[in-house]
XYZ file of C-alpha atoms in Angstrom:
642
model
C 12.598 32.932 -18.977
C 13.133 31.836 -15.393
C 16.658 31.352 -14.141
C 17.806 27.785 -13.685
C 17.608 26.682 -10.037
C 20.874 27.188 -8.208
C 22.479 24.342 -6.285
C 22.518 24.886 -2.528
C 26.070 24.869 -1.204
C 26.259 23.317 2.265
C 29.500 23.578 4.281
C 31.225 20.292 5.077
C 30.710 21.144 8.757
C 26.989 21.866 9.069
C 27.682 23.981 12.151
C 29.187 26.589 9.814
C 25.968 26.855 7.792
C 24.335 30.291 7.872
C 20.638 30.861 8.495
C 19.697 31.730 4.854
C 21.163 28.410 3.710
C 19.300 26.604 6.491
C 16.072 28.155 5.235
C 16.748 27.191 1.624
C 17.008 23.576 2.746
C 14.176 23.502 5.262
C 11.662 26.290 4.581
C 9.205 23.888 2.939
C 9.216 21.592 5.965
C 8.788 24.446 8.419
C 5.904 25.984 6.485
C 4.100 22.708 5.787
C 4.408 21.652 9.425
C 3.008 24.949 10.653
C 6.059 25.901 12.719
C 5.640 29.596 13.664
C 8.260 31.728 11.943
C 9.347 33.272 15.246
C 10.927 29.909 16.150
C 12.821 29.201 12.924
C 16.185 30.675 14.023
C 16.009 28.704 17.275
C 15.397 25.464 15.381
C 18.681 25.907 13.539
C 20.573 27.017 16.638
C 19.360 24.158 18.832
C 20.095 21.515 16.197
C 23.487 23.043 15.443
C 24.486 23.200 19.108
C 22.627 20.006 20.131
C 20.505 21.861 22.670
C 17.943 19.605 24.348
C 16.641 22.016 26.956
C 13.064 20.792 27.504
C 14.159 19.416 30.883
C 14.723 22.986 32.137
C 11.023 23.750 31.749
C 9.125 20.453 31.935
C 9.114 17.290 33.995
C 7.564 13.819 33.755
C 5.189 12.690 36.477
C 3.812 9.230 37.152
C 0.080 9.274 37.876
C -1.878 6.634 39.743
C -5.261 5.893 38.141
C -8.177 4.849 40.323
C -9.808 1.472 39.677
C -13.089 2.917 38.395
C -11.243 4.832 35.692
C -9.310 1.734 34.609
C -12.482 -0.372 34.475
C -14.114 2.312 32.350
C -11.706 1.614 29.499
C -9.190 4.422 29.747
C -8.927 8.123 30.411
C -9.485 10.213 27.297
C -6.803 12.644 28.409
C -4.306 10.013 29.549
C -4.627 7.150 27.073
C -1.049 5.955 26.645
C -1.079 2.234 27.526
C 1.108 0.437 30.012
C 1.047 -0.425 33.681
C 1.639 3.192 34.684
C 0.078 6.466 33.629
C 2.225 9.475 32.963
C 1.946 13.153 32.299
C 4.344 15.975 31.495
C 3.946 19.249 33.370
C 5.617 22.645 33.467
C 8.193 22.675 36.259
C 9.678 26.107 35.601
C 8.495 28.543 38.271
C 8.155 31.255 35.621
C 6.118 29.056 33.289
C 6.705 29.068 29.522
C 5.907 32.037 27.292
C 4.994 31.401 23.640
C 6.317 34.832 22.643
C 9.838 33.778 23.631
C 11.617 32.931 20.355
C 13.474 30.101 22.089
C 10.272 28.343 23.227
C 10.587 25.543 20.709
C 12.150 22.297 21.869
C 13.955 19.360 20.317
C 12.725 15.882 21.168
C 15.061 13.035 20.318
C 13.955 9.879 18.534
C 14.657 6.767 20.555
C 13.972 4.425 17.640
C 13.458 4.920 13.902
C 12.547 2.046 11.617
C 10.696 0.874 8.551
C 8.169 -1.792 9.357
C 9.826 -4.784 7.742
C 12.976 -4.251 9.812
C 11.439 -3.647 13.247
C 11.791 -7.205 14.552
C 15.360 -7.509 13.277
C 16.385 -4.239 14.946
C 14.857 -5.284 18.264
C 16.825 -8.524 18.070
C 20.141 -7.073 16.884
C 20.525 -3.535 18.285
C 22.038 -3.806 21.743
C 19.745 -2.460 24.459
C 16.936 -1.408 22.103
C 14.439 -4.085 23.174
C 14.869 -3.360 26.881
C 14.640 0.400 26.347
C 11.443 0.076 24.306
C 9.910 -2.303 26.845
C 10.665 0.140 29.665
C 9.387 3.115 27.669
C 6.148 1.211 26.985
C 5.854 0.126 30.650
C 6.249 -3.570 29.836
C 7.735 -4.628 33.154
C 6.654 -8.210 33.849
C 9.121 -11.079 33.556
C 9.083 -12.807 30.167
C 11.375 -14.349 27.571
C 13.148 -12.280 24.916
C 10.772 -13.655 22.269
C 7.696 -12.774 24.331
C 9.058 -9.311 25.049
C 9.742 -8.753 21.350
C 6.165 -9.708 20.473
C 4.787 -7.371 23.148
C 6.864 -4.447 21.900
C 5.880 -5.125 18.276
C 2.243 -5.050 19.379
C 2.379 -2.045 21.711
C 4.659 0.104 19.558
C 1.778 1.303 17.366
C 0.483 3.338 20.306
C 3.852 5.082 20.629
C 4.971 5.529 17.029
C 4.657 8.462 14.652
C 5.811 8.698 11.077
C 7.333 10.798 8.344
C 8.202 10.323 4.681
C 11.109 11.524 2.597
C 9.876 13.250 -0.538
C 12.446 14.753 -2.851
C 12.954 15.288 -6.550
C 13.504 11.942 -8.231
C 12.216 9.941 -5.250
C 11.072 6.429 -6.157
C 8.158 4.482 -4.688
C 10.644 2.758 -2.364
C 11.902 6.136 -1.110
C 8.390 7.197 -0.118
C 7.725 4.312 2.264
C 6.991 5.734 5.714
C 9.619 5.858 8.437
C 8.182 5.196 11.887
C 9.763 6.620 15.008
C 9.322 6.505 18.768
C 10.011 9.722 20.653
C 12.325 9.528 23.642
C 10.922 8.965 27.124
C 10.048 12.648 27.529
C 8.220 12.906 24.200
C 6.433 9.581 24.684
C 4.992 10.672 28.053
C 3.116 13.644 26.574
C -0.548 12.672 26.629
C -3.516 13.278 24.352
C -6.091 16.005 24.748
C -8.849 17.259 22.483
C -7.733 20.712 23.631
C -3.949 20.377 23.385
C -1.413 22.775 24.809
C 1.379 21.938 22.355
C 2.091 20.641 18.861
C 4.724 18.090 17.927
C 5.905 17.502 14.346
C 8.753 15.503 12.788
C 11.632 17.458 11.271
C 14.309 16.066 8.956
C 17.627 17.903 9.142
C 19.141 17.571 5.682
C 22.888 18.164 6.333
C 23.227 15.259 8.784
C 20.222 13.222 7.563
C 18.864 13.181 11.100
C 15.246 13.323 12.229
C 13.924 15.107 15.303
C 10.583 16.094 16.739
C 9.914 19.808 17.156
C 7.617 20.749 20.043
C 6.170 24.191 20.715
C 3.344 25.552 22.845
C -0.058 26.627 21.581
C -0.626 28.854 24.610
C 1.302 30.290 27.526
C 1.627 27.797 30.380
C 2.127 28.365 34.092
C 4.032 26.174 36.487
C 2.106 22.944 37.078
C 0.145 23.116 33.809
C 0.110 19.905 31.772
C 1.701 19.549 28.365
C -0.678 17.727 25.985
C -0.940 17.111 22.248
C -3.761 16.100 19.918
C -3.167 12.527 18.751
C -5.655 13.155 15.905
C -4.149 16.483 14.919
C -5.817 18.080 11.906
C -9.063 16.080 12.016
C -12.320 17.850 12.836
C -15.043 15.305 11.976
C -16.126 13.655 15.233
C -16.545 10.137 13.818
C -13.221 10.268 12.003
C -11.485 11.517 15.152
C -12.937 8.658 17.192
C -11.679 6.200 14.576
C -8.163 7.640 14.570
C -8.035 7.684 18.365
C -9.003 4.016 18.669
C -5.338 3.137 19.079
C -5.545 4.812 22.499
C -9.203 5.334 23.396
C -11.778 2.507 23.055
C -14.976 3.252 21.160
C -17.842 0.991 20.060
C -18.659 1.225 16.337
C -20.814 -1.891 16.050
C -23.971 0.207 15.567
C -22.688 1.147 12.086
C -23.787 -1.227 9.302
C -20.564 -2.414 7.627
C -21.752 -2.567 4.012
C -24.377 0.147 3.753
C -23.403 2.361 0.829
C -20.272 0.346 0.051
C -21.022 -0.080 -3.670
C -19.939 2.189 -6.493
C -21.321 5.694 -6.523
C -20.525 8.649 -8.722
C -19.353 10.754 -5.775
C -16.608 8.231 -5.058
C -15.256 8.327 -8.597
C -15.590 12.094 -8.865
C -13.396 12.490 -5.788
C -11.102 9.532 -6.480
C -10.273 10.560 -10.041
C -10.246 14.302 -9.440
C -7.078 15.745 -10.863
C -6.324 12.816 -13.170
C -7.078 15.064 -16.173
C -7.874 11.998 -18.275
C -9.939 12.757 -21.364
C -12.028 10.482 -23.550
C -11.167 9.759 -27.181
C -13.399 10.631 -30.104
C -14.167 7.180 -31.554
C -15.450 8.507 -34.870
C -12.032 10.068 -35.468
C -10.493 6.636 -36.066
C -10.089 5.628 -39.679
C -7.958 2.504 -39.697
C -9.934 -0.446 -38.320
C -8.042 -3.674 -37.839
C -7.608 -5.317 -41.251
C -5.362 -7.918 -42.769
C -2.748 -6.371 -44.976
C 0.451 -7.425 -46.627
C 2.683 -4.731 -45.140
C 3.832 -5.324 -41.555
C 2.487 -3.219 -38.730
C 5.113 -0.747 -37.580
C 5.589 -0.874 -33.807
C 7.126 1.805 -31.628
C 7.856 0.825 -28.025
C 10.029 2.039 -25.171
C 10.010 -1.412 -23.543
C 13.244 -3.251 -24.217
C 11.883 -6.751 -23.636
C 9.411 -6.200 -26.495
C 12.160 -4.892 -28.748
C 14.190 -8.004 -27.978
C 11.402 -10.557 -28.427
C 8.843 -9.312 -30.965
C 10.201 -11.227 -33.956
C 7.045 -12.036 -35.959
C 7.621 -10.714 -39.487
C 4.112 -9.243 -39.542
C 5.365 -6.597 -37.118
C 8.274 -4.239 -37.695
C 9.991 -2.236 -34.962
C 10.616 1.435 -35.742
C 12.739 4.033 -33.981
C 10.411 7.011 -34.352
C 6.978 7.258 -32.761
C 5.741 9.260 -35.751
C 6.290 6.208 -38.014
C 4.233 3.813 -35.895
C 0.977 1.992 -36.574
C 1.107 0.634 -33.012
C 2.419 2.526 -29.983
C 3.161 0.348 -26.946
C 4.373 2.449 -24.005
C 5.114 1.716 -20.357
C 3.627 5.016 -19.148
C -0.025 6.026 -19.228
C -1.299 8.699 -21.538
C -4.049 10.936 -20.165
C -5.228 12.966 -23.134
C -7.012 10.358 -25.238
C -9.052 13.068 -26.930
C -6.034 14.778 -28.472
C -4.405 11.454 -29.331
C -7.521 10.227 -31.157
C -7.662 13.417 -33.220
C -3.955 13.735 -34.005
C -3.202 10.002 -34.469
C -6.568 8.449 -35.435
C -4.958 5.602 -37.369
C -2.624 4.473 -34.558
C -3.255 1.638 -32.097
C -2.411 2.144 -28.432
C -1.661 -0.334 -25.629
C -4.088 1.139 -23.111
C -7.768 1.897 -22.632
C -9.393 5.058 -21.302
C -9.949 4.911 -17.539
C -8.479 1.436 -17.166
C -7.309 2.642 -13.745
C -10.604 1.362 -12.369
C -8.977 -2.074 -12.586
C -5.390 -1.296 -11.650
C -6.168 0.842 -8.589
C -6.758 -1.529 -5.677
C -9.572 0.556 -4.226
C -11.361 0.858 -7.565
C -10.876 -2.867 -8.222
C -12.765 -3.577 -5.006
C -15.641 -1.315 -6.027
C -15.829 -2.922 -9.482
C -15.955 -6.352 -7.863
C -18.535 -5.300 -5.288
C -20.736 -3.961 -8.099
C -21.287 -7.555 -9.261
C -23.206 -8.315 -6.051
C -26.676 -6.777 -6.223
C -28.273 -8.312 -3.132
C -25.641 -7.562 -0.497
C -27.095 -7.444 3.011
C -26.170 -4.116 4.685
C -25.284 -5.886 7.920
C -23.188 -8.614 6.301
C -19.579 -8.826 7.414
C -18.400 -9.791 3.924
C -18.709 -7.715 0.782
C -18.148 -8.353 -2.886
C -18.091 -11.518 -4.996
C -16.633 -14.821 -3.853
C -13.574 -14.301 -6.099
C -12.506 -11.058 -4.397
C -11.542 -10.666 -0.734
C -13.775 -8.534 1.461
C -12.271 -5.070 1.063
C -12.700 -1.668 2.704
C -11.343 1.620 1.429
C -9.911 3.075 4.643
C -10.045 6.629 3.296
C -13.771 6.389 2.626
C -15.115 3.643 4.841
C -12.948 3.529 7.977
C -15.944 3.556 10.390
C -17.555 0.704 8.423
C -14.329 -1.260 8.585
C -14.021 -0.696 12.337
C -17.612 -1.878 12.786
C -16.898 -5.007 10.758
C -13.694 -5.698 12.702
C -15.399 -5.282 16.076
C -18.380 -7.428 15.077
C -16.098 -10.167 13.776
C -14.210 -10.023 17.060
C -17.460 -10.378 19.032
C -18.454 -13.426 16.965
C -15.047 -15.093 17.237
C -14.383 -14.877 13.485
C -10.927 -14.677 11.982
C -9.736 -11.069 11.897
C -6.494 -11.116 9.911
C -6.262 -8.317 7.350
C -3.745 -7.208 4.769
C -3.238 -3.457 4.309
C -2.292 -2.314 0.795
C -1.625 1.129 -0.694
C -3.935 1.992 -3.567
C -1.333 2.335 -6.289
C 1.848 0.491 -5.339
C 2.907 -2.968 -6.489
C 5.576 -5.520 -5.469
C 4.225 -5.669 -1.918
C 5.556 -2.185 -1.095
C 4.176 -0.756 2.166
C 1.922 -3.811 2.513
C 1.405 -5.326 5.955
C -0.556 -8.137 7.577
C -2.065 -7.760 11.041
C -4.939 -8.814 13.273
C -4.683 -5.779 15.576
C -7.149 -2.929 15.152
C -4.814 -0.294 16.609
C -2.130 -1.370 14.136
C -4.545 -0.980 11.206
C -5.693 2.434 12.400
C -2.113 3.714 12.544
C -1.168 2.248 9.148
C -4.103 4.018 7.524
C -2.467 7.360 8.388
C 0.565 6.993 6.121
C -1.095 6.790 2.690
C -4.456 5.903 1.130
C -4.953 2.197 1.769
C -7.410 -0.636 1.430
C -7.902 -3.312 4.062
C -8.476 -6.714 2.445
C -9.474 -9.812 4.355
C -6.329 -11.915 4.621
C -6.703 -15.490 3.408
C -6.355 -17.418 6.643
C -6.852 -20.779 4.900
C -5.010 -20.608 1.557
C -4.324 -23.595 -0.651
C -0.664 -24.339 0.050
C 2.098 -25.853 -2.041
C 4.472 -28.417 -0.580
C 8.141 -27.596 -1.116
C 10.493 -30.425 -0.232
C 13.104 -27.975 1.049
C 10.686 -25.952 3.215
C 7.276 -27.540 3.705
C 3.793 -26.130 3.102
C 4.094 -22.569 1.756
C 1.865 -19.899 0.290
C 1.779 -19.501 -3.472
C 0.230 -17.083 -5.897
C -0.431 -17.384 -9.606
C -0.067 -14.748 -12.312
C -1.996 -14.842 -15.569
C -1.695 -12.378 -18.439
C -5.056 -11.309 -19.859
C -5.482 -9.536 -23.196
C -8.251 -6.984 -23.697
C -8.950 -6.478 -27.391
C -12.256 -4.631 -27.213
C -14.729 -3.124 -24.753
C -17.773 -2.916 -27.065
C -18.210 -5.801 -27.558
C -16.106 -7.295 -24.786
C -13.307 -9.396 -26.287
C -11.025 -10.879 -23.673
C -8.326 -13.541 -23.893
C -5.867 -15.042 -21.452
C -2.436 -16.514 -21.984
C -2.605 -20.108 -20.807
C 1.005 -20.126 -19.661
C 0.956 -18.837 -16.083
C 3.642 -17.951 -13.572
C 4.000 -19.014 -9.975
C 5.526 -17.359 -6.932
C 6.155 -19.029 -3.606
C 6.865 -18.015 -0.039
C 10.170 -19.183 1.396
C 8.962 -20.192 4.852
C 6.143 -22.481 6.033
C 2.785 -20.758 6.360
C 1.235 -20.123 9.758
C -0.800 -17.292 11.243
C 1.989 -15.915 13.411
C 4.987 -13.605 12.958
C 2.812 -11.539 10.653
C 5.700 -9.162 9.958
C 7.858 -11.982 8.541
C 7.998 -11.264 4.825
C 9.193 -14.650 3.587
C 6.354 -16.406 5.422
C 3.440 -14.232 4.300
C 4.528 -12.842 0.926
C 5.522 -14.456 -2.346
C 7.172 -11.601 -4.288
C 10.861 -12.397 -3.818
C 12.421 -11.092 -7.034
C 12.564 -7.465 -5.821
C 13.844 -8.028 -2.286
C 17.351 -7.148 -1.175
C 20.028 -9.449 0.130
C 19.824 -12.309 -2.333
C 16.489 -13.733 -1.163
C 16.001 -17.153 -2.725
C 13.518 -17.202 -5.613
C 11.913 -20.632 -5.940
C 10.752 -21.252 -9.499
C 8.512 -23.956 -10.922
C 7.454 -23.967 -14.567
C 3.706 -24.108 -15.149
C 3.737 -27.437 -16.996
C 5.824 -28.956 -14.191
C 3.516 -27.429 -11.599
C 0.270 -28.935 -12.903
C 1.167 -32.624 -12.311
C 2.736 -31.751 -8.938
C -0.418 -29.861 -7.940
C -2.680 -32.716 -9.021
C -0.526 -35.160 -7.078
C -0.768 -33.004 -3.949
C -4.516 -32.442 -4.485
C -5.785 -35.464 -6.458
C -9.450 -34.489 -6.022
C -8.935 -31.172 -7.823
C -8.009 -31.512 -11.527
C -6.222 -28.386 -12.719
C -8.588 -27.961 -15.682
C -11.470 -27.488 -13.224
C -9.489 -25.047 -11.095
C -8.456 -23.094 -14.185
C -12.043 -22.985 -15.419
C -13.120 -21.291 -12.188
C -10.204 -18.843 -12.519
C -11.240 -17.895 -16.051
C -14.827 -17.487 -14.854
C -13.641 -14.934 -12.295
C -11.752 -13.037 -15.021
C -14.921 -12.926 -17.138
C -17.087 -11.587 -14.314
C -14.494 -8.963 -13.403
C -14.214 -7.541 -16.911
C -17.953 -7.747 -17.562
C -18.408 -5.526 -14.521
C -15.528 -3.236 -15.517
C -17.049 -2.444 -18.929
C -20.691 -2.320 -17.808
C -20.606 1.384 -16.918
C -19.412 4.397 -18.830
C -16.197 6.216 -17.831
C -15.079 7.229 -15.300
C -16.986 4.409 -13.587
C -15.914 1.849 -16.189
C -13.302 1.188 -18.853
C -13.848 3.399 -21.893
C -14.450 2.070 -25.395
C -11.902 3.041 -28.047
C -11.534 0.985 -31.241
C -7.794 1.663 -31.412
C -7.055 0.422 -27.886
C -5.506 -2.926 -27.014
C -3.925 -3.869 -23.697
C -2.558 -6.612 -21.501
C -2.859 -6.880 -17.725
C -1.315 -9.192 -15.174
C -3.815 -10.656 -12.718
C -2.366 -12.076 -9.512
C -4.495 -14.542 -7.595
C -4.444 -17.151 -4.872
C -6.562 -20.187 -4.134
C -8.354 -20.604 -0.831
C -10.382 -23.342 0.794
C -14.111 -22.887 1.253
C -17.099 -25.069 2.042
C -19.584 -25.985 -0.680
C -23.343 -26.221 -0.290
C -23.069 -29.824 0.923
C -20.235 -29.017 3.307
C -17.592 -30.361 0.956
C -14.202 -28.679 0.733
C -13.706 -26.720 -2.496
C -11.055 -24.446 -3.982
C -11.983 -20.842 -4.645
C -9.809 -18.487 -6.737
C -9.357 -15.062 -5.143
C -8.080 -12.185 -7.284
C -5.490 -10.018 -5.535
C -4.625 -7.244 -7.968
C -4.500 -6.210 -11.618
C -1.366 -4.591 -13.058
C -0.951 -2.492 -16.196
C 2.115 -3.065 -18.389
C 3.474 -5.912 -16.250
C 7.095 -6.999 -16.095
C 7.358 -9.707 -18.772
C 11.088 -10.473 -18.636
C 10.451 -13.821 -16.977
C 7.718 -14.657 -19.501
C 10.057 -14.064 -22.434
C 12.946 -15.895 -20.798
C 11.003 -19.159 -20.724
C 8.652 -18.474 -23.661
C 10.465 -16.489 -26.368
C 7.278 -16.370 -28.474
C 5.337 -14.619 -25.706
C 5.055 -11.211 -27.403
C 4.578 -12.801 -30.820
C 1.539 -14.569 -29.337
C 0.293 -11.412 -27.605
C 0.573 -9.142 -30.650
C -0.830 -11.769 -33.028
C -3.882 -12.227 -30.811
C -4.570 -8.552 -30.142
C -3.885 -7.109 -33.586
C -4.393 -9.964 -36.061
C -7.011 -12.195 -34.384
C -4.491 -14.982 -34.821
C -4.741 -17.099 -31.673
C -5.372 -20.610 -32.945
C -2.561 -23.049 -32.199
C -1.262 -20.608 -29.601
C -1.455 -20.957 -25.785
C -4.391 -18.542 -25.701
C -7.873 -19.081 -24.259
C -10.943 -17.074 -25.244
C -12.607 -15.691 -22.097
C -15.287 -13.516 -23.667
């Protein structure tokens, strides 16, 4: 039996920490970042003693570029933007020797931020805006607001990132931190054949981040210090994509939608490592039947325990006693479950992740369009935004972006991580270099941002964005049996909508119930909303809008069950589930040029937060369970979709 891990004792004064303790705290970082072991003692010593000695060996030089080079779109080996060009060279007469154990250098971070706070920091931190403008060579006269916008735009060419990953880290903890190196570090230019490497390093005792820089070869006096801005990438096309933030490249020869639809290779790679198994359907022996005894329900979700009061269901404390297991976490081994508990119902379906993963959702939607033109700049059905998986189709996305730009089409996009909810690490931008940099931090999709959404008038604010959440109930895959709860929930932005200040959360996002600082949550009940909506839009009866919404739900699930796992949701007679579908309405032109409302599905969530549903509708889970397990949905706010 292995010994229990020992706690690492760190002295109150980190300067008293010995080297073995330093390694216990930081070995993983050093190894994963590829820092040569010869330099490890110097890393500790220089941090401990605050030794920033790069200036003894290197110097910054301003370089004048000739006009032909500027007109050509940038120098591949000197791409950092700004009015001036810079380089860093060896100034030590003896050069720098990589075999010297002290030849690793600390680079300070001039600015560290998480994206949602960048504007606020530039406005509030004394001197930060002017320092960043100078570092980015923004020298012309302009107002504070104009300077802030310029820095927020240019910073993506100067920023790098790291994440904190530790035992017990939440999704919020893993959001990327962006940083700008100091003037010295920011002047080091790109080269495909770099002479140094630079990596972020987080010093645990003081919770401080640095950049470590070391040479890849011996350098003589006058040699230039360069790094690879696409470090670790070898594929030529992928490198050109990643370097677009600094070096222009034309991708318009690539057809945006060729090969964008579902293929088995995508799912094989996407789901590799999920270890999800399929159930054995013939193992089940308790089909849904009416019976006098109540169904025994085991759940680890408190809101169900508090609100499932229908006498036909009985809550139990032990999972082994249950006829129905309703859990907040996914199970992966359906095969074993179906053999060991063949008589037990479960609140999830095999491979339902093809709906709840944002990248897979896009592929499922795109599979409904069979005559997509390869050169089209849109993809997928009308009820799903044009979406690109940036891990698989970055060149296609770049081609689409550049072609849209050439044609003068709107180019606002929203970047979303595959598997995070609540708007975490989600950003809106119309800048290609911004999108390229964001795609580095985690697997993301780029979805066309709705530039013309249907807005809701708030008397206290004005015209704001809104989104709508429906709960859908999947009772069966073969045949498809799908219901939706007719009570829906609304979320509103807190500031008037406009296509500016794209980093302003309360203007462009509607999820306010998870934000810090007491952000106001504007609530309107669905049956109050409908007459208000019809008053604001008298030509659009809600029953017609809702009918088009339900039609989108039907098409989505018909596509999701049309293929066998892992490319579709798996059939299992003992599965039942609910999903939250978030959507918005947008304006579009009909065949006769008339203005129409089009529902656009945003995401699908497994095991959604239903506290708000139960607060205003105490019978919510009674309705859900009665529909899914007893086929009892008459006289309930439930609509049959399929």
